[in-house]
PDB file of C-alpha atoms and ligand atoms in Angstrom:
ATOM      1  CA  UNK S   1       0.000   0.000   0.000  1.00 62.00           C
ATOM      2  CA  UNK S   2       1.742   3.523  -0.909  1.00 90.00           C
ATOM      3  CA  UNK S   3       1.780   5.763   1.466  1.00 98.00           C
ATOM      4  CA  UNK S   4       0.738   9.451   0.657  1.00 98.00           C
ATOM      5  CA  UNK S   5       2.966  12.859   1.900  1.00 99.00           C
ATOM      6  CA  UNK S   6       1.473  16.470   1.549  1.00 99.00           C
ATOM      7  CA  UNK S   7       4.652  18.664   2.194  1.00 99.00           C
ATOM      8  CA  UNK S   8       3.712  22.179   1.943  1.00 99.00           C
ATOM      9  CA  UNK S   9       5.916  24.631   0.349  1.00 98.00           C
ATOM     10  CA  UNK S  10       7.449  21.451  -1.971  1.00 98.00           C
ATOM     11  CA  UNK S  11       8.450  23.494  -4.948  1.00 98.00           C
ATOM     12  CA  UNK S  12      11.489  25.154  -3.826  1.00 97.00           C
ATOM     13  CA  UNK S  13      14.282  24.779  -1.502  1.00 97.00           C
ATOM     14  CA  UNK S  14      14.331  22.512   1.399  1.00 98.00           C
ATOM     15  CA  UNK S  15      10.813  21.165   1.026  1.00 98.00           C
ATOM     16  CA  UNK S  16      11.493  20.022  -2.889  1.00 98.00           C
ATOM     17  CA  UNK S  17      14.482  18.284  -1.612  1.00 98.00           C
ATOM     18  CA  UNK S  18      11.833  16.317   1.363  1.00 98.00           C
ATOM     19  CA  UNK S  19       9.580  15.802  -1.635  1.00 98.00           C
ATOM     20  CA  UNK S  20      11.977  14.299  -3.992  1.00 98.00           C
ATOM     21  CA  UNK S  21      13.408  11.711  -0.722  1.00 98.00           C
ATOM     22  CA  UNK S  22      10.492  10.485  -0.477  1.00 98.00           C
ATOM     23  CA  UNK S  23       9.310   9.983  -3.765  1.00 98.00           C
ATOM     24  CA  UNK S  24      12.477   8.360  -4.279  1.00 98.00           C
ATOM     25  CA  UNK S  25      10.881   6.090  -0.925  1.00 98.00           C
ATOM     26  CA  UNK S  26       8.215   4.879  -2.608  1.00 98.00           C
ATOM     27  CA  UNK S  27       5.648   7.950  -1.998  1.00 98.00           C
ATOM     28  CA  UNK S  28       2.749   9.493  -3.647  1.00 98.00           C
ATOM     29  CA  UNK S  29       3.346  12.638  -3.211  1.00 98.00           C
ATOM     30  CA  UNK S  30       1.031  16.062  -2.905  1.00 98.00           C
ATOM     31  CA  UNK S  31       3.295  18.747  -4.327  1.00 99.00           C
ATOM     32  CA  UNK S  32       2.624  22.666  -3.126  1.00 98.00           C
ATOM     33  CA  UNK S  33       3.858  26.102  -3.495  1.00 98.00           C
ATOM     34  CA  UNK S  34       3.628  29.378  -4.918  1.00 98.00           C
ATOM     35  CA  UNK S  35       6.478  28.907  -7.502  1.00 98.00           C
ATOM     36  CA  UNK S  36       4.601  28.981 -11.362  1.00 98.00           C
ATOM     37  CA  UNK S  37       6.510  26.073 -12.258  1.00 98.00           C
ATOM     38  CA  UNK S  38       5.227  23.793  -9.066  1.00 98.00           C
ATOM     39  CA  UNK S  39       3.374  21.535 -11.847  1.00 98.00           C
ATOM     40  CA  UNK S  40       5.802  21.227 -14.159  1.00 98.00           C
ATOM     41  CA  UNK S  41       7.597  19.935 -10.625  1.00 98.00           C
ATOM     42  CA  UNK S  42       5.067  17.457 -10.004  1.00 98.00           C
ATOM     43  CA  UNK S  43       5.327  16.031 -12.803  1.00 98.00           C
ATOM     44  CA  UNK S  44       8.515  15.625 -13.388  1.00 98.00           C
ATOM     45  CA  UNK S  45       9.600  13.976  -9.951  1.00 98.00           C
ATOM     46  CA  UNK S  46       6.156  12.101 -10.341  1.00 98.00           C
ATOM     47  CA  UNK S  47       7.252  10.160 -13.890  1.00 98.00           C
ATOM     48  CA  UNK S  48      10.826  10.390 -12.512  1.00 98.00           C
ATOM     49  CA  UNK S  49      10.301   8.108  -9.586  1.00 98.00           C
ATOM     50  CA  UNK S  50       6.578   6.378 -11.143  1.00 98.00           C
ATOM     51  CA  UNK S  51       4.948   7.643  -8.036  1.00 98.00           C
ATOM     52  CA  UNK S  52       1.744   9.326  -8.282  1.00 98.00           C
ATOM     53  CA  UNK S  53       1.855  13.430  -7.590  1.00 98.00           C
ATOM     54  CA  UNK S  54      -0.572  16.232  -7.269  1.00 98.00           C
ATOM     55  CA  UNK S  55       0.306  19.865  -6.919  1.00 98.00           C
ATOM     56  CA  UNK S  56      -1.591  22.723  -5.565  1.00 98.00           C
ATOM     57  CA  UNK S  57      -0.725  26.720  -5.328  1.00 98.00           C
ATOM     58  CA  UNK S  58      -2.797  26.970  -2.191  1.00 98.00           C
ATOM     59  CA  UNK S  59      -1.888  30.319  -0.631  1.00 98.00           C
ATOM     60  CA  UNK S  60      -1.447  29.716   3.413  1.00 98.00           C
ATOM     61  CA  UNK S  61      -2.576  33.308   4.487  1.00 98.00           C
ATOM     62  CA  UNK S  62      -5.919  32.181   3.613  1.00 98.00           C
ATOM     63  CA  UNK S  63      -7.316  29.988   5.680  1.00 98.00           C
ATOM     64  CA  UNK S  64     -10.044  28.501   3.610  1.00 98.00           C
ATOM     65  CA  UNK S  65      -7.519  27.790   0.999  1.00 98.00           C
ATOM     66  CA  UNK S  66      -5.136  25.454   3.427  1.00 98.00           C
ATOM     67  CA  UNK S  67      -8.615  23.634   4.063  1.00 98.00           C
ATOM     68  CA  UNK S  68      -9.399  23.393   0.698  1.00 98.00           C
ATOM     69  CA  UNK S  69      -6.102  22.178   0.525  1.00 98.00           C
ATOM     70  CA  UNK S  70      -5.729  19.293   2.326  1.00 99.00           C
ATOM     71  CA  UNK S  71      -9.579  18.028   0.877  1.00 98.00           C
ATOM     72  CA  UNK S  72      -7.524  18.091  -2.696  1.00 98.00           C
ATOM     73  CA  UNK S  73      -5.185  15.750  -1.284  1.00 98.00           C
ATOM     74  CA  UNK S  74      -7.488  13.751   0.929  1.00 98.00           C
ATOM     75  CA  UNK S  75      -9.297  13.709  -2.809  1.00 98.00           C
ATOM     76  CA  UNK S  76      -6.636  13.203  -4.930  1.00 98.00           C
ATOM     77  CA  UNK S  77      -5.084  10.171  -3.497  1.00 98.00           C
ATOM     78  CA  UNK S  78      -7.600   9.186  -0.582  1.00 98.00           C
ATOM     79  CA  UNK S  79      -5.386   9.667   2.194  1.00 98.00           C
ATOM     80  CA  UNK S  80      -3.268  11.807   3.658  1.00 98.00           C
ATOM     81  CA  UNK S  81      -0.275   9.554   6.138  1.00 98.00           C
ATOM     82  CA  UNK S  82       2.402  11.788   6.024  1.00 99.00           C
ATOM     83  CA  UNK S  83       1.903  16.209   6.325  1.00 99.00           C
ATOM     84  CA  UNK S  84       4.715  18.049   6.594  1.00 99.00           C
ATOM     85  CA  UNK S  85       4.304  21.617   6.853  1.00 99.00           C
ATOM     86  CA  UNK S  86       7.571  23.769   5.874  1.00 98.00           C
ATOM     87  CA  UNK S  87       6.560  26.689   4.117  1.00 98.00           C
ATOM     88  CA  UNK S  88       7.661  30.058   5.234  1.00 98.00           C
ATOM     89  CA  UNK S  89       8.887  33.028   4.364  1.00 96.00           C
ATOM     90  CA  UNK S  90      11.231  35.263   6.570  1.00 94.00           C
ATOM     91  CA  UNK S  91      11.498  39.745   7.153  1.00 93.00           C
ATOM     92  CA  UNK S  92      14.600  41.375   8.357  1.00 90.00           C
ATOM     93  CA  UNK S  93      14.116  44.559  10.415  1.00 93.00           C
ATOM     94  CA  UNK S  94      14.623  46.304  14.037  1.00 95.00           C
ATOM     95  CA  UNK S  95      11.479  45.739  16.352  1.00 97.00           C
ATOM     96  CA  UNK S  96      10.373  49.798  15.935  1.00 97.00           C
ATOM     97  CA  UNK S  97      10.609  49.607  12.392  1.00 97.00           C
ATOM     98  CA  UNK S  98       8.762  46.035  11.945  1.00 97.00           C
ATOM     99  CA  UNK S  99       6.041  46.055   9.837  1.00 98.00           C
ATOM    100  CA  UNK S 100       2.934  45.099  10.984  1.00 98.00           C
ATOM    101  CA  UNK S 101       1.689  43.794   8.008  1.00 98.00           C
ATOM    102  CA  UNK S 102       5.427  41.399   7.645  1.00 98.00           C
ATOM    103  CA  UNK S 103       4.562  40.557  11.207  1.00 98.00           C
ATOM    104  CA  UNK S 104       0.972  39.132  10.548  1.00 98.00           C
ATOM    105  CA  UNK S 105       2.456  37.653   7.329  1.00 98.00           C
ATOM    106  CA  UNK S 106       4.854  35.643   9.089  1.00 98.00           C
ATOM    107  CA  UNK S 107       2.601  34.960  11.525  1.00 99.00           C
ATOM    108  CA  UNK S 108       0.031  33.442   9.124  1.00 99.00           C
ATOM    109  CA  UNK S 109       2.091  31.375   6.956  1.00 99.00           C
ATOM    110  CA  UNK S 110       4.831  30.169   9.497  1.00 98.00           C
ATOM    111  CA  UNK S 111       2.734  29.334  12.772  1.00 99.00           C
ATOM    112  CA  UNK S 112      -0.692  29.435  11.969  1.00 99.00           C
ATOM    113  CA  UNK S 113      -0.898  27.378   8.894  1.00 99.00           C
ATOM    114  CA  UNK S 114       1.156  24.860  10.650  1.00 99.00           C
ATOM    115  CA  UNK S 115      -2.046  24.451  13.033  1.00 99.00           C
ATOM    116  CA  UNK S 116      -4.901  25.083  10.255  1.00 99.00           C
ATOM    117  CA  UNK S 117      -3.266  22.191   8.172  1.00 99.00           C
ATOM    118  CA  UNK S 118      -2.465  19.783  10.814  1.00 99.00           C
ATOM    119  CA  UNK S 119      -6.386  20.727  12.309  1.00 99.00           C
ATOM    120  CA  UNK S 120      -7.879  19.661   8.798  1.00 99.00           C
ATOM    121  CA  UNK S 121      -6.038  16.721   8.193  1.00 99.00           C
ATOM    122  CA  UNK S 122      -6.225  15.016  11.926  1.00 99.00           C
ATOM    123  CA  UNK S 123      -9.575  13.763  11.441  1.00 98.00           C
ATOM    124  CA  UNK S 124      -8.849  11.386   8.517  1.00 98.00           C
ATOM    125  CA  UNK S 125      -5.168  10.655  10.408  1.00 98.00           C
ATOM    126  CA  UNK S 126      -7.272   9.587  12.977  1.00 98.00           C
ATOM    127  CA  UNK S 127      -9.918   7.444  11.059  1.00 98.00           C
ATOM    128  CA  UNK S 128      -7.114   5.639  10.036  1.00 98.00           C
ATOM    129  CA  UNK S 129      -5.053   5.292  12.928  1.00 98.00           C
ATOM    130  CA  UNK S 130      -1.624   6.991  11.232  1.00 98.00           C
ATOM    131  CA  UNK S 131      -0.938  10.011  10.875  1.00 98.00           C
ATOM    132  CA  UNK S 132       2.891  11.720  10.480  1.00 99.00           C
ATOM    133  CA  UNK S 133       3.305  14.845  11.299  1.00 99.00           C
ATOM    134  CA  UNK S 134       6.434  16.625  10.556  1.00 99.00           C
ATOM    135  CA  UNK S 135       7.141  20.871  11.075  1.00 99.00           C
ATOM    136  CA  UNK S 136       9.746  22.512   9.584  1.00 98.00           C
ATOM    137  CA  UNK S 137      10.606  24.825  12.344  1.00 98.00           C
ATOM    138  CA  UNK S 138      14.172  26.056  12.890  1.00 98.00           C
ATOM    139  CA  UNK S 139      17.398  26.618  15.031  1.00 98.00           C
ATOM    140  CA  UNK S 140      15.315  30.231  15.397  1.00 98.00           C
ATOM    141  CA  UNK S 141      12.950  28.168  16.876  1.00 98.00           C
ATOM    142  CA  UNK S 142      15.000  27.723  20.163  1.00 98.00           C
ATOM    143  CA  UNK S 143      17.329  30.092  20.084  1.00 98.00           C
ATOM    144  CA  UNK S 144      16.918  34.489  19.107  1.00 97.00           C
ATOM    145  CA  UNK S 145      18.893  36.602  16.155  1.00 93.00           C
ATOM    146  CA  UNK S 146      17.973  40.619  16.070  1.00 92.00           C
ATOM    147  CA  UNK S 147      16.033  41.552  13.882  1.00 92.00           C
ATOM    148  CA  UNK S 148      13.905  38.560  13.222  1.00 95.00           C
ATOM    149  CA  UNK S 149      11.456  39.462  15.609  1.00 98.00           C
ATOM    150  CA  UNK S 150       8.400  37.708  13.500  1.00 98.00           C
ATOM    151  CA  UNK S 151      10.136  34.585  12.256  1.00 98.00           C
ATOM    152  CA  UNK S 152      11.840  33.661  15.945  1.00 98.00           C
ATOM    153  CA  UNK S 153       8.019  34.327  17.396  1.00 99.00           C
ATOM    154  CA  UNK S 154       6.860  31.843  14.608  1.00 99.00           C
ATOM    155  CA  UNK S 155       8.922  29.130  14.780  1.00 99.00           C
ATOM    156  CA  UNK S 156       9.103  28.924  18.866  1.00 99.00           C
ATOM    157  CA  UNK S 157       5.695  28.664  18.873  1.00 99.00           C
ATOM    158  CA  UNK S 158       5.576  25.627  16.215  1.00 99.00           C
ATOM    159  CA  UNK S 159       7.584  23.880  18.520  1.00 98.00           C
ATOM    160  CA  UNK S 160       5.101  24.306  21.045  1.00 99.00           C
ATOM    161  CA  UNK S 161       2.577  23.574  18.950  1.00 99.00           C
ATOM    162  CA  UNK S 162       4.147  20.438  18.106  1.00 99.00           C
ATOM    163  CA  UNK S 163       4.555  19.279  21.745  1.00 99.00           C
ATOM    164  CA  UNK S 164       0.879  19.623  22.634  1.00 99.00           C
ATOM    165  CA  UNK S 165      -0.074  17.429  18.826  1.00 99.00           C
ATOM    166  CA  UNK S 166       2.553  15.132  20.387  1.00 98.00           C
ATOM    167  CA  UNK S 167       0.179  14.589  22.968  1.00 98.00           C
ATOM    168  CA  UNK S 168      -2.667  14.773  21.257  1.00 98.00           C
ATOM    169  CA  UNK S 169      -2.268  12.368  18.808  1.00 98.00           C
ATOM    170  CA  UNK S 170      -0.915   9.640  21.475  1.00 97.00           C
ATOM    171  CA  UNK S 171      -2.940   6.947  21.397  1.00 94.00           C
ATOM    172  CA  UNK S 172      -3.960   7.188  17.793  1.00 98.00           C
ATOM    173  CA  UNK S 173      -0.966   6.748  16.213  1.00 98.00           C
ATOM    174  CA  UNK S 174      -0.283  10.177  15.525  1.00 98.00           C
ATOM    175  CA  UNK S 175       3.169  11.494  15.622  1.00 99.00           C
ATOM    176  CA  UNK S 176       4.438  14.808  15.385  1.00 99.00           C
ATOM    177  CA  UNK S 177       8.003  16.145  15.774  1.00 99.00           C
ATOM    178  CA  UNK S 178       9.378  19.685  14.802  1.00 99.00           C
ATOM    179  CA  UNK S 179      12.816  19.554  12.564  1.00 99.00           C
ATOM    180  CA  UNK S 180      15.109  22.252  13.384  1.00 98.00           C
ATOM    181  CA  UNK S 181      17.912  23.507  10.779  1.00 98.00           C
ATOM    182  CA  UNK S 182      20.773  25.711  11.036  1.00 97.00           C
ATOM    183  CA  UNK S 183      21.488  27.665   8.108  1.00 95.00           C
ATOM    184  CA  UNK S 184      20.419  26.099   4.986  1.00 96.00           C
ATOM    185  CA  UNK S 185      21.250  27.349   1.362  1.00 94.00           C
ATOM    186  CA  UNK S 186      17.671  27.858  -0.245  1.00 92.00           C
ATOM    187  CA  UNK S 187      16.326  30.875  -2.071  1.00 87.00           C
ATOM    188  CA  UNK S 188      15.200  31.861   1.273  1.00 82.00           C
ATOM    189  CA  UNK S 189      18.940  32.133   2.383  1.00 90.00           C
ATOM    190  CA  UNK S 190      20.404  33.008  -0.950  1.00 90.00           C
ATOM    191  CA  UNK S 191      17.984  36.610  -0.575  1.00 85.00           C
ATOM    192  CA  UNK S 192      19.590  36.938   2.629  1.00 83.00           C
ATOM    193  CA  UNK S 193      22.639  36.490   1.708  1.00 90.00           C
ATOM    194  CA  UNK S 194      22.675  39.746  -0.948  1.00 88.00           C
ATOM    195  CA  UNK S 195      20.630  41.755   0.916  1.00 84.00           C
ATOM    196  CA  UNK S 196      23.674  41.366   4.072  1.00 82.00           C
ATOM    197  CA  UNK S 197      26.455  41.470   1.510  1.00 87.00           C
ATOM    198  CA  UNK S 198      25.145  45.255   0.876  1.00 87.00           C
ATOM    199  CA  UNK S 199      24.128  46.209   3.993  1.00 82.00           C
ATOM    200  CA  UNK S 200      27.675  45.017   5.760  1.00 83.00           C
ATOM    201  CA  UNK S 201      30.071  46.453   2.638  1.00 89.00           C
ATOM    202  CA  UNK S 202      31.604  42.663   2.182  1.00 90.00           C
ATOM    203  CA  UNK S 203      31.539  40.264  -0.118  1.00 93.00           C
ATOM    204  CA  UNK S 204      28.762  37.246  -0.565  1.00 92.00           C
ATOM    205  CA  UNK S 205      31.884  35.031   0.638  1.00 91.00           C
ATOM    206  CA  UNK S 206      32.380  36.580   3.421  1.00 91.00           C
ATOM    207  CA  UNK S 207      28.722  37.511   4.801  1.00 89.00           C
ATOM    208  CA  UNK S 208      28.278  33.646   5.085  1.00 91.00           C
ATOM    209  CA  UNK S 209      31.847  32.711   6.786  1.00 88.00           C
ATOM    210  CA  UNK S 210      31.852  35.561   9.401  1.00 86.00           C
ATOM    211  CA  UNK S 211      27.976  36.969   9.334  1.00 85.00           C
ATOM    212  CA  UNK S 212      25.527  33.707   7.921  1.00 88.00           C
ATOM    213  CA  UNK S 213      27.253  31.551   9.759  1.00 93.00           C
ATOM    214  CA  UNK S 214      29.140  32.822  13.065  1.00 93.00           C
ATOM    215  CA  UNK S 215      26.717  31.354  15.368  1.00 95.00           C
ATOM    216  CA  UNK S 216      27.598  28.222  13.544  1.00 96.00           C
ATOM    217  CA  UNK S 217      30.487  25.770  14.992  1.00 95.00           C
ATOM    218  CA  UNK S 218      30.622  23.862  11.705  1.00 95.00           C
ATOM    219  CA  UNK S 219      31.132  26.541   8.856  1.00 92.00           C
ATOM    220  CA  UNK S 220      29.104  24.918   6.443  1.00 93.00           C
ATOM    221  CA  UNK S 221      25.127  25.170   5.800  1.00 95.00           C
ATOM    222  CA  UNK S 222      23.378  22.391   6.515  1.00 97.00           C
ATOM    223  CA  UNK S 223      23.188  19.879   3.189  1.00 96.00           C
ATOM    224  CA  UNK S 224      19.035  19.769   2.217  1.00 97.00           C
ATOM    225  CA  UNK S 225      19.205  15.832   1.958  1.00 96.00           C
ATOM    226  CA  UNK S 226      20.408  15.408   5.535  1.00 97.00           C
ATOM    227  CA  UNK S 227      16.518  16.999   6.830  1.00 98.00           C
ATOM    228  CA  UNK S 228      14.872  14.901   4.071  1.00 98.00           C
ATOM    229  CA  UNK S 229      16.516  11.692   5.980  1.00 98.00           C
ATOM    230  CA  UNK S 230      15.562  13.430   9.003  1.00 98.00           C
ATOM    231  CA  UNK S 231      11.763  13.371   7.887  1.00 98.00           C
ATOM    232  CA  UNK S 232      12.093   9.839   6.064  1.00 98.00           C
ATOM    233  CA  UNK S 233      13.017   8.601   9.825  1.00 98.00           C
ATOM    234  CA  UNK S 234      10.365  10.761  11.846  1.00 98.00           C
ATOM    235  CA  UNK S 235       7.684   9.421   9.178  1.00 98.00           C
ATOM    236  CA  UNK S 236       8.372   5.918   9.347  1.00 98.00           C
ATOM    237  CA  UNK S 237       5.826   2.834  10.639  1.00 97.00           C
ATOM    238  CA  UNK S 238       8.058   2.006  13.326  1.00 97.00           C
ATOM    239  CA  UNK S 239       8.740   5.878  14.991  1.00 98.00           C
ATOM    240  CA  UNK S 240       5.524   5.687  16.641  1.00 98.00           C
ATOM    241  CA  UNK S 241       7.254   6.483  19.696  1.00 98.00           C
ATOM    242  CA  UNK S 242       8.716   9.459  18.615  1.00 98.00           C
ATOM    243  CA  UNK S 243       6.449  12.316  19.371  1.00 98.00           C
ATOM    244  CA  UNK S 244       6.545  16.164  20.584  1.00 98.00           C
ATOM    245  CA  UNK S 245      10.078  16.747  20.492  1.00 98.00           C
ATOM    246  CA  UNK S 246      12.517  19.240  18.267  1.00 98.00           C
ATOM    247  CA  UNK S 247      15.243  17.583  16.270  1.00 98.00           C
ATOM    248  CA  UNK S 248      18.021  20.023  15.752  1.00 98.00           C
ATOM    249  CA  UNK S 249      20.577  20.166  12.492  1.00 98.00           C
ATOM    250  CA  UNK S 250      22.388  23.107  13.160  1.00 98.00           C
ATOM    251  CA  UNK S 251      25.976  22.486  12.838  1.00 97.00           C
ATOM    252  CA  UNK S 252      26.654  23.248  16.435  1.00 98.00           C
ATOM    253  CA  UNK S 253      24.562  26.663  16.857  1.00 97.00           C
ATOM    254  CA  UNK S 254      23.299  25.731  19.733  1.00 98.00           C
ATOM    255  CA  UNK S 255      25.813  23.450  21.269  1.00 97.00           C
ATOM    256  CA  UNK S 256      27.326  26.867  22.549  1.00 94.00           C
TER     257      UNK S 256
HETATM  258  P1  LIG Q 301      12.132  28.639   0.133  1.00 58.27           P
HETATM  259  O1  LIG Q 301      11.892  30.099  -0.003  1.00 58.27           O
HETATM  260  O2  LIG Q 301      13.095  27.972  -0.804  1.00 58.27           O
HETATM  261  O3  LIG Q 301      10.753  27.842   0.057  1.00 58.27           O
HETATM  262  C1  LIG Q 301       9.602  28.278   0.753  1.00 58.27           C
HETATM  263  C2  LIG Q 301       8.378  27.622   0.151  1.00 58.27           C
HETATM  264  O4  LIG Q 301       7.213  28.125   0.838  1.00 58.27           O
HETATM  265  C3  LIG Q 301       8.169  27.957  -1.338  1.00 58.27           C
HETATM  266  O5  LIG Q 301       7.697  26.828  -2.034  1.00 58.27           O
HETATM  267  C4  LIG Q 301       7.085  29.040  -1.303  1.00 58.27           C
HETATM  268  O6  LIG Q 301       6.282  29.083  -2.476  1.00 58.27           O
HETATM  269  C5  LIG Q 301       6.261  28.569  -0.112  1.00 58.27           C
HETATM  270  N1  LIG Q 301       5.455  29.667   0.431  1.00 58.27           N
HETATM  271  C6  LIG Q 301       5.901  30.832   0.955  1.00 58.27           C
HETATM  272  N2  LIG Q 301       4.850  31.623   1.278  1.00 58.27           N
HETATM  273  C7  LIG Q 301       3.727  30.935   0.949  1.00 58.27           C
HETATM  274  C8  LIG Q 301       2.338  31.218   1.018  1.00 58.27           C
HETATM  275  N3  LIG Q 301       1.851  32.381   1.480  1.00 58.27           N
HETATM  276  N4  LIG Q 301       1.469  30.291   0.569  1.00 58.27           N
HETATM  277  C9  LIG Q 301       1.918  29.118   0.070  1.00 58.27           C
HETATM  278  N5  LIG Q 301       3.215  28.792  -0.012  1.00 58.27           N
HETATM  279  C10 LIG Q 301       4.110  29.690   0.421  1.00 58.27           C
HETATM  280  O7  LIG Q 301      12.581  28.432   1.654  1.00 58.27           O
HETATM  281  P2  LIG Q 301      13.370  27.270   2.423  1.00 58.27           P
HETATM  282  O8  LIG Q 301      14.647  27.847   2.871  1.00 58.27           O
HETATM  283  O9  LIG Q 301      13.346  25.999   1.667  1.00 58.27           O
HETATM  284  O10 LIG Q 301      12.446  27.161   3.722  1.00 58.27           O
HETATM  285  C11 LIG Q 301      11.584  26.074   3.995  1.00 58.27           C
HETATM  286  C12 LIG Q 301      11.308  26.039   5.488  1.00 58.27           C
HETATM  287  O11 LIG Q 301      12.531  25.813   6.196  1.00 58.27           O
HETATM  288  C13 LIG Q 301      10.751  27.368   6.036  1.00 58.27           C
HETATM  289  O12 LIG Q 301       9.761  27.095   7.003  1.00 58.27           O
HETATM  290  C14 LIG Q 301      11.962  28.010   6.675  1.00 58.27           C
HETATM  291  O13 LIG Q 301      11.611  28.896   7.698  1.00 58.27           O
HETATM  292  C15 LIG Q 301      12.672  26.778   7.218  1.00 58.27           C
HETATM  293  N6  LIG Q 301      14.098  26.975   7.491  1.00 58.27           N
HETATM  294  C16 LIG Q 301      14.943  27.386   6.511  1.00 58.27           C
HETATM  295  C17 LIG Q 301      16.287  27.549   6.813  1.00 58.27           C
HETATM  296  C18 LIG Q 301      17.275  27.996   5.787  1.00 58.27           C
HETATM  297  O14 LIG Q 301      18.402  28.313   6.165  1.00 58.27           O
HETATM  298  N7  LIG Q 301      16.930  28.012   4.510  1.00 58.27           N
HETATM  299  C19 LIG Q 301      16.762  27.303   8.112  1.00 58.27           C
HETATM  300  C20 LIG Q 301      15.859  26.876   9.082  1.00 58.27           C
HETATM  301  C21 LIG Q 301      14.531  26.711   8.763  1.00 58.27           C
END
C-alpha cells in the first residue's frame, strides 16, 4: 500500500528536496507552493520516480484555501499519512521599524498554517489510525537573532505547537516532531545572503563565513538531503514512539 505525503511549500528549496526523498521512498506525493513552475515539478519527480503526484498553489494566508487544501489531497489520493508543513517566508528589520503587516504575514504562513493544516487533516489521520506529522521549524525556533522578531516568534511557537499534537495524537498513532535547521542554502537564504552582503560592505563570501554563519560551529550550511533523511526517519511505521520533540541540524549553533 503507498503511502501518501502532503509537504507544503514542496516546490522550492528545502521542502522540494523532502519531496523528492520520499518519492524516491516509494511515496505518492502532494506537491505545493507558490512557484509557477510547481506543476511542471510534479510532474517531473512524479514520472521520474513512477509515483503518483498532485500539486496545488494553495496560498497559506488564507485559511479557507489550506482547508481546501488538504480536501484536494485527501481527494486526490484518498489519504493523507504523512503532512509536513515547511513553508515560510522570513522579514529582516529592528522591532520599531517592523512592519505590521510582515509581522501578521509571518505569523500566518509560518505558525498558523502549521495548526490550520495539521487541524484539517487530523480527522482522517485519525480514522485511520496513522498520521505523520512533521514541522519545519528552525534553530530560530530555540534560540533568538535581532532583527527577526516575526520569524523567531513563529517558529518557537511551532515547537510548542508540536509538543501539545505530540500529545494529542498519542494513542492514535499520531506522531508529530518539529525539525530544526541551522542555516540552509535555499532561495530563502540566498535573498539573505545579498541583501547582508550590501548592507555590511563585504563580499557574498564573506557575509556567510563571518555573518551567515558565526553562530555556527561547523562553517558549512546544513546539506538539504540530511533533513529529508531526518523526515524519512520521523515518518516511518516504526517511529511511533517518537512524538513532541525538536530535532536540531544546526551544525553546532546551539551546542554553545
Ligand atoms: P524557500 O523560499 O526555498 O521555500 C519556501 C516555500 O514556501 C516555497 O515553495 C514558497 O512558495 C512557499 N510559500 C511561501 N509563502 C507561501 C504562502 N503564502 N502560501 C503558500 N506557499 C508559500 O525556503 P526554504 O529555505 O526551503 O524554507 C523552507 C522552510 O525551512 C521554512 O519554514 C523556513 O523557515 C525553514 N528553514 C529554513 C532555513 C534555511 O536556512 N533556509 C533554516 C531553518 C529553517
Amino acid at each position: 500500500m503507498n503511502r501518501v505525503a502532503l509537504i507544503t511549500g514542496s516546490t522550492s528549496g528545502i521542502g522540494k528536496s523532502i519531496a523528492i526523498a520520499f518519492a524516491q521512498a516509494g511515496y505518492d506525493i502532494m506537491f505545493h507552493g507558490l512557484e509557477a513552475n510547481g506543476q511542471q515539478i510534479a510532474d517531473e519527480i512524479g514520472e521520474k520516480y513512477k509515483v503518483k503526484t498532485g500539486f496545488s498553489n494553495a496560498n497559506l494566508m488564507d485559511q479557507q484555501a489550506i482547508g481546501d487544501l488538504i480536501d484536494f489531497a485527501e481527494k486526490t489520493f484518498g489519504k493523507i499519512d504523512v503532512l509536513i508543513n515547511n513553508a515560510g517566508i522570513q522579514y529582516v528589520s529592528k522591532v520599531e521599524e517592523f512592519p505590521l503587516e510582515k509581522w501578521n504575514n509571518i505569523i500566518a504562513v509560518n505558525l498558523n498554517s502549521v495548526f490550520v493544516a495539521s487541524r484539517a487533516a487530523w480527522p482522517g489521520m485519525k480514522k485511520n489510525g496513522f498520521g505523520r506529522i512533521i514541522n519545519v521549524s528552525s534553530v530560530h525556533g530555540i534560540r533568538a537573532s535581532e532583527y527577526k522578531s516575526a520569524y523567531v516568534s513563529a517558529k518557537h511557537g511551532v515547537i510548542g505547537l508540536t509538543k501539545v499534537l505530540g500529545l494529542e495524537g498519542a494513542g492514535d498513532n499520531i506522531t508529530c516532531n518539529a525539525i530544526c535547521p541551522g542555516y540552509v542554502k535555499t532561495p530563502l537564504v540566498e535573498g539573505q545572503i545579498k541583501d547582508q552582503a550590501k548592507a555590511h560592505g563585504l563580499s557574498e563570501e564573506e557575509v556567510v563565513k563571518k555573518v551567515m554563519l558565526k553562530k555556527q560551529a561547523v562553517k558549512e550550511f546544513i546539506p538539504e538531503k540530511k533533513i529529508a533523511e531526518l523526515a524519512l526517519f520521523l515518518a516511518a511505521e516504526d517511529a511511533s514512539a517518537i512524538t513532541g520533540s525538536a530535532y536540531v541540524l544546526d551544525g553546532g549553533w546551539s551546542a554553545q
